[in-house]
Tab-separated table of C-alpha atoms in Angstrom:
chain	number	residue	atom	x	y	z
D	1	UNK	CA	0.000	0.000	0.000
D	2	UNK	CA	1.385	3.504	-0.640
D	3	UNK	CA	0.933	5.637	2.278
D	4	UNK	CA	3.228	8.499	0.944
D	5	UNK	CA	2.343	11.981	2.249
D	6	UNK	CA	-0.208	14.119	0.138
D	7	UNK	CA	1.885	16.290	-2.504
D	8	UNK	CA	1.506	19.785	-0.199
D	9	UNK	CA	2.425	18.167	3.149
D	10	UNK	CA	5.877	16.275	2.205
D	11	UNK	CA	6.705	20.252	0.449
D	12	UNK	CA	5.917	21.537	3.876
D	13	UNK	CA	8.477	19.514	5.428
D	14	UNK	CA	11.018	19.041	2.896
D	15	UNK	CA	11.475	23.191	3.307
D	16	UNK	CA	11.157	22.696	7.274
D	17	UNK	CA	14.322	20.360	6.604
D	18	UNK	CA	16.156	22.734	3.799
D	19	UNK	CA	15.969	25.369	6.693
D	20	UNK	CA	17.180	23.155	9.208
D	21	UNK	CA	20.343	22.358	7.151
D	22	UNK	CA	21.147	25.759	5.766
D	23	UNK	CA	24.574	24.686	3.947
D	24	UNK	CA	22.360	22.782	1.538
D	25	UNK	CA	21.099	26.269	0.169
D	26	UNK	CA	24.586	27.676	-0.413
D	27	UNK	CA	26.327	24.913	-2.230
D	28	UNK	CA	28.001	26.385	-5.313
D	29	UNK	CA	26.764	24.604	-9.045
D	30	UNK	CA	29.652	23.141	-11.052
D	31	UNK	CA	29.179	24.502	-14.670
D	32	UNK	CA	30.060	21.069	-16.442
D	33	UNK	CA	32.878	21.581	-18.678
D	34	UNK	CA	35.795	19.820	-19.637
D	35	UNK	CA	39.333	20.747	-18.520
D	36	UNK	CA	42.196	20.888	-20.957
D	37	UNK	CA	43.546	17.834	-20.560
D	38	UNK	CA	39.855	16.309	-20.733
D	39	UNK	CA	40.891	13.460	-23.275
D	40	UNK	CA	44.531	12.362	-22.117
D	41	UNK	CA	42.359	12.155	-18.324
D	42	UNK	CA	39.732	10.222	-20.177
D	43	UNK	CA	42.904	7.200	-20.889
D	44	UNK	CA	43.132	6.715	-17.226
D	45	UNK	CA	39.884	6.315	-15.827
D	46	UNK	CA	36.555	7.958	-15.526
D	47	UNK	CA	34.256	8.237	-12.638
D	48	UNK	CA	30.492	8.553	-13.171
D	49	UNK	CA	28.620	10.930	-10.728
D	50	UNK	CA	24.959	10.530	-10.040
D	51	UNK	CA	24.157	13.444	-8.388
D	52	UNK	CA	20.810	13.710	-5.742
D	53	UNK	CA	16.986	14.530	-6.289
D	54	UNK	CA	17.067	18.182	-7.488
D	55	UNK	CA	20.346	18.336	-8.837
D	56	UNK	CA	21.895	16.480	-12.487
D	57	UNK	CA	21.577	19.544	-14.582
D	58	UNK	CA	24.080	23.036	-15.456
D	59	UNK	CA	21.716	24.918	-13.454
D	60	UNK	CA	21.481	22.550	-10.026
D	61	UNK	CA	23.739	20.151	-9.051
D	62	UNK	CA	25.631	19.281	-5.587
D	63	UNK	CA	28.548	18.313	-7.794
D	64	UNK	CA	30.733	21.405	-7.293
D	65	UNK	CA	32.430	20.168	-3.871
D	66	UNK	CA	32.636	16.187	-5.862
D	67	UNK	CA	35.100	17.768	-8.673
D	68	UNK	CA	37.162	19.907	-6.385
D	69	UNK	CA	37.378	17.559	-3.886
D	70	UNK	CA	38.464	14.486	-7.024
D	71	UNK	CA	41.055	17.127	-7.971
D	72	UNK	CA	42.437	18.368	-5.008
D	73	UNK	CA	43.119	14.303	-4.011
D	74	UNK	CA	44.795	14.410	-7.516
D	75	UNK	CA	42.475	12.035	-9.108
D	76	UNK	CA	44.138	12.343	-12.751
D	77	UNK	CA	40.841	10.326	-14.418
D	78	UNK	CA	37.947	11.928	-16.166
D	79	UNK	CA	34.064	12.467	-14.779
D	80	UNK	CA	30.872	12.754	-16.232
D	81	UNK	CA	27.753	14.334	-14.641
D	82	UNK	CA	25.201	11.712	-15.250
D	83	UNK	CA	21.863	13.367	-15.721
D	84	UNK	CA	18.699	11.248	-15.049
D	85	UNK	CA	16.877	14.139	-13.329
D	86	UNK	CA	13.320	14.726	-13.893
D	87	UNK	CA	13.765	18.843	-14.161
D	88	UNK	CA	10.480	19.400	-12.644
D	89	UNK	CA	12.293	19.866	-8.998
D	90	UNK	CA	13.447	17.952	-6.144
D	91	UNK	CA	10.267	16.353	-4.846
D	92	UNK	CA	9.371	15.313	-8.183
D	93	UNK	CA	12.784	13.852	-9.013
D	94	UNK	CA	12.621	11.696	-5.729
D	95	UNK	CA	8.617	10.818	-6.356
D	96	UNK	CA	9.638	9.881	-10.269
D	97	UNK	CA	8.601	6.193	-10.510
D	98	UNK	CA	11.083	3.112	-10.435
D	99	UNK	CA	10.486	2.565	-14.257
D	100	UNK	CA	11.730	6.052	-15.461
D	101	UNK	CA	14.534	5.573	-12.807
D	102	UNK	CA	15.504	2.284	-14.636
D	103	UNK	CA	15.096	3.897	-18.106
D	104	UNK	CA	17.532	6.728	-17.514
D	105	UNK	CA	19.938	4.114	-16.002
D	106	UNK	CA	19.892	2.645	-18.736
D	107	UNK	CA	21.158	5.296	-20.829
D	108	UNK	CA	24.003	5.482	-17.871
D	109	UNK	CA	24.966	1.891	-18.343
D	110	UNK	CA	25.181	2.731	-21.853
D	111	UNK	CA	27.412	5.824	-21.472
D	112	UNK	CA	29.718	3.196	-19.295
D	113	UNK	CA	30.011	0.166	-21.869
D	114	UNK	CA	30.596	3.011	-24.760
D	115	UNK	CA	33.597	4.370	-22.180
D	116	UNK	CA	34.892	0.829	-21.711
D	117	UNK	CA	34.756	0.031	-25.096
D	118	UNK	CA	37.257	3.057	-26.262
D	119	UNK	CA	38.963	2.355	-23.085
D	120	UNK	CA	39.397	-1.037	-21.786
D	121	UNK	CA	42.377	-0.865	-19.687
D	122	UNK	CA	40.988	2.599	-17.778
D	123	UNK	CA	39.345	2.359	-14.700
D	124	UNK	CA	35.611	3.147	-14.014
D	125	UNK	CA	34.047	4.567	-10.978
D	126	UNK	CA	30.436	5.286	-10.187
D	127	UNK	CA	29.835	7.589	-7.496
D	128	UNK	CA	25.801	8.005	-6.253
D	129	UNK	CA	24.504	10.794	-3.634
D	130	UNK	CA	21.171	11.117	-2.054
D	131	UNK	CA	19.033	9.457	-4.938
D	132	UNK	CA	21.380	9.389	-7.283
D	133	UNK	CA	22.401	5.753	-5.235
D	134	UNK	CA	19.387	4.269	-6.478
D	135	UNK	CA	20.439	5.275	-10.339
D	136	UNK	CA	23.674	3.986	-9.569
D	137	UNK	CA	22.579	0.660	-8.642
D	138	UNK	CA	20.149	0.523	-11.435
D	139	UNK	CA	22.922	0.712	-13.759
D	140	UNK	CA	24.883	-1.943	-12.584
D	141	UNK	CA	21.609	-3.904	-12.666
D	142	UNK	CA	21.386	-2.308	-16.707
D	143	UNK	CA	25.290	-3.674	-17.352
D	144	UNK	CA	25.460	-6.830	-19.797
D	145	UNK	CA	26.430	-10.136	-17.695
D	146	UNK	CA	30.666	-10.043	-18.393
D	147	UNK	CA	30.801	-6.374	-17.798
D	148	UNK	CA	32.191	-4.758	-14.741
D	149	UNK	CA	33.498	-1.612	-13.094
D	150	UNK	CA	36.007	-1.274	-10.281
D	151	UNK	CA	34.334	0.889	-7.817
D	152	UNK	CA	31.285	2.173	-6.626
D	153	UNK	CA	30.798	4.864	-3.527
D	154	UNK	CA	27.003	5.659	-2.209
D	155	UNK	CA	27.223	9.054	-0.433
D	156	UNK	CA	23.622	9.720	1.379
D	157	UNK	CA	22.084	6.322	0.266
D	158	UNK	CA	17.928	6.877	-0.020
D	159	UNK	CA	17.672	3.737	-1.814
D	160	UNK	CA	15.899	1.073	0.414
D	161	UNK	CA	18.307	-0.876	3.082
D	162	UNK	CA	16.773	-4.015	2.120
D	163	UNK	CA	17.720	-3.495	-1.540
D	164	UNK	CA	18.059	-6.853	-3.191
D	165	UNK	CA	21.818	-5.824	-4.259
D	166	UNK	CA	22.406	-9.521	-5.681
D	167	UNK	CA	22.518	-8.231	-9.377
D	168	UNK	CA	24.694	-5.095	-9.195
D	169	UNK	CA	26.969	-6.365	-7.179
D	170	UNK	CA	27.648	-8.655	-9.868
D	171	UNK	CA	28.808	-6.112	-12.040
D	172	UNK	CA	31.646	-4.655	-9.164
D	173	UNK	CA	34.427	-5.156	-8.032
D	174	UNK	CA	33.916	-3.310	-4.408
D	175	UNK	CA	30.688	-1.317	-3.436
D	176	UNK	CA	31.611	1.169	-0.572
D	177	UNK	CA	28.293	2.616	0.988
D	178	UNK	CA	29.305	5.841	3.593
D	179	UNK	CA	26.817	6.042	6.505
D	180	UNK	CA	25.821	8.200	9.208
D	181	UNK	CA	23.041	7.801	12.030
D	182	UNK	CA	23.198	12.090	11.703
D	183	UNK	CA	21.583	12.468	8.797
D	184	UNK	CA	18.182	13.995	9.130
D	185	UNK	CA	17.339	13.861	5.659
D	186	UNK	CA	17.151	10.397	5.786
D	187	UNK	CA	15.623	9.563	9.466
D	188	UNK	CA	12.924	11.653	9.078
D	189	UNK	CA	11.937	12.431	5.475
D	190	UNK	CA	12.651	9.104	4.000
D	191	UNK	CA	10.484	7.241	6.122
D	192	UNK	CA	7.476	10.043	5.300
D	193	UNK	CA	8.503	10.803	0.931
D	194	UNK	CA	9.758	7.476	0.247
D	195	UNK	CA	13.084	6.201	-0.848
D	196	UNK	CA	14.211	6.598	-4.227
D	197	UNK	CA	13.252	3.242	-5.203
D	198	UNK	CA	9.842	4.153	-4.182
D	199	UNK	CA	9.504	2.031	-0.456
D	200	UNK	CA	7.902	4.078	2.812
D	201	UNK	CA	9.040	3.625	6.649
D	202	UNK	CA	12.160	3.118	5.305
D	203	UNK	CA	15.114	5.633	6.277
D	204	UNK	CA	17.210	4.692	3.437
D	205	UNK	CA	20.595	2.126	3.389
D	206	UNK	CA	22.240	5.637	4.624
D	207	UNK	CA	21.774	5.289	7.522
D	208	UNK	CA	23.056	1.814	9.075
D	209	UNK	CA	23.858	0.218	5.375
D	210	UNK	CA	22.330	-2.862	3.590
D	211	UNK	CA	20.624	-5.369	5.289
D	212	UNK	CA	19.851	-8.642	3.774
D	213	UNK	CA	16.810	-8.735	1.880
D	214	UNK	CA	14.443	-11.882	2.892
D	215	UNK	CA	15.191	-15.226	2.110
D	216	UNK	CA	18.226	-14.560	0.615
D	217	UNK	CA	20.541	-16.896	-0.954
D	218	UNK	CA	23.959	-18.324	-0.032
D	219	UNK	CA	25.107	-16.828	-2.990
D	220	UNK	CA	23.465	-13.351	-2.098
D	221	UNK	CA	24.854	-13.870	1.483
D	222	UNK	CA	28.303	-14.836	-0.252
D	223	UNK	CA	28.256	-11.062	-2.837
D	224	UNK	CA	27.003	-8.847	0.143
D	225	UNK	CA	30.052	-10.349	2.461
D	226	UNK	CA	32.594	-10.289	-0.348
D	227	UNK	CA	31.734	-7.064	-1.888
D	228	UNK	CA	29.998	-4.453	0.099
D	229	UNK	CA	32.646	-2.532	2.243
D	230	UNK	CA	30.145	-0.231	4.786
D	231	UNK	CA	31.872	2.807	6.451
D	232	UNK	CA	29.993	4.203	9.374
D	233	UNK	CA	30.519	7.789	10.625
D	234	UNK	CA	33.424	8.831	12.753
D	235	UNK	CA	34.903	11.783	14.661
D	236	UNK	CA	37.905	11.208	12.020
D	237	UNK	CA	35.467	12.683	9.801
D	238	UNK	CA	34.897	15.464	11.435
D	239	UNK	CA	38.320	17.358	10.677
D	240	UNK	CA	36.509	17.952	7.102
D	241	UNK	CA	33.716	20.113	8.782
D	242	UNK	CA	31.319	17.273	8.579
D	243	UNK	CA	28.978	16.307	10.981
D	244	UNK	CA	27.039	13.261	9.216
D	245	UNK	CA	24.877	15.396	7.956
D	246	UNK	CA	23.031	14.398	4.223
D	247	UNK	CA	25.041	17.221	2.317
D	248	UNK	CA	28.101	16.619	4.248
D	249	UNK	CA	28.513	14.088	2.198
D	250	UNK	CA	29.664	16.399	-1.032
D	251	UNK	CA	31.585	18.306	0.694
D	252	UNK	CA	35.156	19.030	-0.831
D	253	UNK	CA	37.042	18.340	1.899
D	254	UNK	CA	35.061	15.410	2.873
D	255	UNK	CA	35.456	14.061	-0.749
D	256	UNK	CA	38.945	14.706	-1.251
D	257	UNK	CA	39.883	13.011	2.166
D	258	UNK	CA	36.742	10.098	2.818
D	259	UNK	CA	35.775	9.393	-0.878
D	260	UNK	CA	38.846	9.959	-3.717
D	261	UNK	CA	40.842	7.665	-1.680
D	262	UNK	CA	38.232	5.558	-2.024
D	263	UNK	CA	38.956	5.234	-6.222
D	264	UNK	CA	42.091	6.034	-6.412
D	265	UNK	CA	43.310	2.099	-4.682
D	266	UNK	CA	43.598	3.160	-0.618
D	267	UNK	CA	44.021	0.122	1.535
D	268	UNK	CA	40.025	-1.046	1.715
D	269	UNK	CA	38.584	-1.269	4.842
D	270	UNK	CA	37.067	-5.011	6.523
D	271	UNK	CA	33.557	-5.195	5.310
């Protein structure tokens, strides 16, 4: 049963929240646009970004802290804003039905095999925030059966914790999910709005990380334990000004320290 909020009461408290976090408002937009060394960068790796509800397009994206921070970590690959926003708003992005989620994965997981295909020996990344996790997994799910990519981070994960990940984490190496019991966004809105992948009373795998769904296989059981590296919020973390809250997450400090690392072959942690 959906018991999502009517359309003027989840706008009521998604602005209640906005005000709460003000930093949210004040994020500068990254005007995409290649630097001048776009094509030797795009020979040694490229990382795709997925940016949140609200955000995917020249005129909004959280992605300006995500390139500064890849840069100033001196990530020497490529990125590509991956846009699979609706451009009707936030609320409508995250409300936007599994199916057209799927469909503009699709086109993502089609940008990726046309990347590996010039460039087989180059790493690839995929790097999800808020939503944006949800159309990250749905393009490893979109990915032909022999085709991988080395690394995936989830900053802010609103898809559901009890995800079925069984088929995109056949098509990764290592899926790191960053979490934080601070993050409002998620403990109270998801629950109310629904997570990306359109479930209700569900915070979001943000918070605590993937749980097994139901039932699931030895082989699930086997991918989840092998694969999925969960890192929980510290006071380490705090040094970069961030406080686990959901757009601490694309912060450029936070990114170049927590999340470049991260695809550029640090040590991994246990899972």
């Amino acid at each position: 049963m959906n018991n999502a909020l009517p359309l003027s009461a989840r706008l009521v408290l998604l602005l209640a929240l906005f005000l709460a976090v003000p930093a949210c408002q004040t994020k500068p937009v990254w005007k995409p646009q290649h630097r001048p060394d776009y094509k030797q960068r795009l020979t040694r790796g490229c990382i795709f970004y997925m940016d949140g509800a609200g955000g995917g397009t020249d005129k909004s994206n959280y992605a300006a802290g995500v390139v500064a921070g890849m840069l100033d970590a001196g990530y020497n690959g490529a990125g590509e804003l991956v846009t699979w926003e609706t451009g009707k708003g936030l609320i409508a992005d995250q409300d936007a039905s599994v199916e057209y989620k799927r469909a503009k994965a699709s086109q993502a997981a089609a940008s990726i095999l046309k990347y590996k295909s010039s460039y087989p020996d180059a790493q690839v990344g995929i790097l999800g925030f808020s939503a944006g996790t949800a159309e990250a997994v749905f393009a490893l799910e979109a990915l032909p059966d022999s085709v991988q990519v080395d690394h995936v981070v989830l900053l802010g994960a609103s898809i559901s914790r009890d995800y079925d990940m069984t088929q995109a984490l056949k098509h990764v190496k290592r899926l790191y999910i960053i979490t934080s019991t601070h993050d409002r966004m998620l403990k109270i809105l998801m629950p109310l709005s629904g997570t990306a992948d359109r479930k209700f009373h569900d915070p979001g795998a943000g918070i605590k990380g993937f749980v097994l769904p139901t039932g699931a296989s030895p082989a699930t059981r086997r991918l989840y334990a092998e694969k999925i590296v969960a890192i929980p919020y510290s006071q380490e973390f705090r040094k970069d000004e961030d406080k686990g809250h959901h757009f601490d997450n694309v912060k450029e400090d936070f990114i170049r320290d927590q999340v470049a690392p991260l695809f550029m072959g640090r040590p991994t942690p246990s899972p």
